[in-house]
Amino acid sequence: MAGRAAEPEVIWARPERAGRGPRPAHSRADIAATAVRVADAEGIDAVSMRKIAGELGMGTMSLYNYVPRKEDLYELMVDAVSAEYEFPEPSGDWRADLLGLARQGRAVMHRHPWLPGLMSPVYGFSPNALAYLEYCLACLDPLDLPYGTKMELVAAVTSVVTTYVANEIATAERTRSLPWTAERERAVRAAHLGKELASGRYARLAAAFAEEAGPVDPEAVFERAVRRTLEGFAAQ
């Protein structure tokens, strides 16, 4: 099949251009930027080899000369947006440094709502992903744990951020699709919940909601989730 290699290969191990011959008309950075732009505007389902080739003014088969597989295109996209992280000098407070990275990750995913769906260890060895992991381990130097455990910590924080943001994005998308306002939807559901809790069948839930003072602060919930993950590893 066109675009399929006989053996698995890593896009980063493949030379971007041959040693001889004319300079390619496009770079991987161009291709990744185009795919990211399409995904940001139209969603990840709009990203196809045909679509990206057309945006770049080339034939689909020509794009396969640059990117052998669609999976490689996704990897280029994930790596491209991973460059948006900033890596200040580690402060010596590994909890604060990892929390700062988690905040950055949440912001990156909201700028690129398709990203949570592509987060995968398979794409974890691109240039910007490796730089991210190296920086995380530098931030964790003060933590006296084996590197394997530190890598688990980084993976756990990434999972918390990805899951949390994916839920935020899905909720926002469902809200936008409603034929009425989000406020009206919440009011109707709150009224129904109030009746159910008042029935006496859900005593523990009623007590839990009674404890909640005011609306839920998603920023605070996010930070608590990350901090609790960090403290779980600190306890080791």
Short mmCIF file of N, CA, C and O in Angstrom, two decimals, residues 8 14 17 25 30 32 46 49 52 60 67 69 76 78 99 128 131 133 151 159 164 175 189-190 217 226 228:
data_model
loop_
_atom_site.label_atom_id
_atom_site.label_comp_id
_atom_site.label_asym_id
_atom_site.label_seq_id
_atom_site.Cartn_x
_atom_site.Cartn_y
_atom_site.Cartn_z
N PRO A 8 8.76 -1.23 10.30
CA PRO A 8 8.50 -0.01 11.07
C PRO A 8 9.72 0.91 11.05
O PRO A 8 10.86 0.45 11.05
N ARG A 14 14.57 9.05 9.96
CA ARG A 14 14.54 9.17 8.50
C ARG A 14 15.10 10.53 8.10
O ARG A 14 14.64 11.56 8.60
N ARG A 17 16.05 15.14 4.20
CA ARG A 17 16.37 15.28 2.78
C ARG A 17 17.55 14.38 2.46
O ARG A 17 18.35 14.06 3.32
N ALA A 25 10.95 21.07 -1.47
CA ALA A 25 10.14 22.29 -1.51
C ALA A 25 9.54 22.62 -0.15
O ALA A 25 9.20 23.76 0.12
N ASP A 30 7.15 22.89 8.05
CA ASP A 30 6.04 23.43 7.25
C ASP A 30 4.84 22.49 7.30
O ASP A 30 3.70 22.92 7.47
N ALA A 32 4.12 20.10 9.51
CA ALA A 32 3.53 20.04 10.84
C ALA A 32 2.70 21.28 11.14
O ALA A 32 1.59 21.19 11.67
N ALA A 46 -10.33 16.40 10.36
CA ALA A 46 -10.10 17.08 9.09
C ALA A 46 -8.68 16.87 8.58
O ALA A 46 -8.39 17.19 7.42
N MET A 49 -4.08 13.02 4.74
CA MET A 49 -2.94 13.24 3.86
C MET A 49 -3.36 14.06 2.64
O MET A 49 -2.63 14.96 2.20
N ILE A 52 -3.88 17.85 3.78
CA ILE A 52 -2.63 18.56 4.06
C ILE A 52 -1.84 18.77 2.78
O ILE A 52 -1.26 19.84 2.56
N THR A 60 -1.07 14.24 -3.19
CA THR A 60 -1.05 13.39 -2.01
C THR A 60 0.16 12.46 -2.01
O THR A 60 0.83 12.28 -0.98
N VAL A 67 6.36 12.34 4.46
CA VAL A 67 5.76 11.72 5.65
C VAL A 67 5.18 10.37 5.21
O VAL A 67 4.12 10.32 4.58
N ARG A 69 3.63 7.91 6.67
CA ARG A 69 2.37 7.41 7.23
C ARG A 69 1.62 8.55 7.90
O ARG A 69 2.21 9.54 8.34
N LEU A 76 4.51 14.40 14.07
CA LEU A 76 5.06 15.72 13.77
C LEU A 76 4.22 16.81 14.43
O LEU A 76 4.76 17.81 14.93
N VAL A 78 2.28 16.56 17.21
CA VAL A 78 2.47 16.55 18.66
C VAL A 78 3.81 17.19 19.01
O VAL A 78 3.92 17.99 19.95
N LEU A 99 4.31 21.34 38.96
CA LEU A 99 3.00 21.99 38.90
C LEU A 99 3.00 23.05 37.80
O LEU A 99 2.02 23.19 37.06
N ASN A 128 11.20 17.32 20.73
CA ASN A 128 10.66 18.17 21.78
C ASN A 128 10.14 17.36 22.97
O ASN A 128 10.19 17.83 24.12
N ALA A 131 13.22 16.56 24.99
CA ALA A 131 13.65 17.75 25.73
C ALA A 131 12.76 17.97 26.95
O ALA A 131 13.25 18.35 28.03
N LEU A 133 11.08 15.61 28.65
CA LEU A 133 11.38 14.59 29.66
C LEU A 133 12.70 14.89 30.37
O LEU A 133 12.81 14.71 31.59
N MET A 151 10.20 8.71 36.22
CA MET A 151 9.50 8.65 34.93
C MET A 151 8.03 8.30 35.14
O MET A 151 7.15 8.82 34.44
N SER A 159 -0.90 12.11 32.71
CA SER A 159 -2.23 11.48 32.64
C SER A 159 -3.29 12.32 33.32
O SER A 159 -4.41 12.46 32.80
N TYR A 164 -7.98 15.46 32.65
CA TYR A 164 -8.71 16.64 33.12
C TYR A 164 -9.09 17.54 31.96
O TYR A 164 -10.24 17.97 31.83
N THR A 175 -21.72 21.52 25.60
CA THR A 175 -22.46 22.72 25.97
C THR A 175 -22.75 23.57 24.74
O THR A 175 -23.86 24.11 24.58
N ARG A 189 -30.89 20.89 35.50
CA ARG A 189 -30.26 19.72 36.12
C ARG A 189 -30.10 19.90 37.63
O ARG A 189 -30.25 18.95 38.40
N ALA A 190 -29.80 21.12 38.05
CA ALA A 190 -29.67 21.38 39.48
C ALA A 190 -31.00 21.18 40.19
O ALA A 190 -31.05 20.63 41.31
N ASP A 217 -14.60 25.47 41.62
CA ASP A 217 -13.56 26.22 40.93
C ASP A 217 -12.69 25.23 40.16
O ASP A 217 -11.89 24.50 40.76
N VAL A 226 -3.27 17.63 40.68
CA VAL A 226 -1.84 17.52 40.38
C VAL A 226 -1.03 17.44 41.67
O VAL A 226 -0.12 16.60 41.80
N ARG A 228 -1.89 16.35 44.61
CA ARG A 228 -2.07 15.07 45.28
C ARG A 228 -1.27 13.98 44.59
O ARG A 228 -0.74 13.06 45.24
#
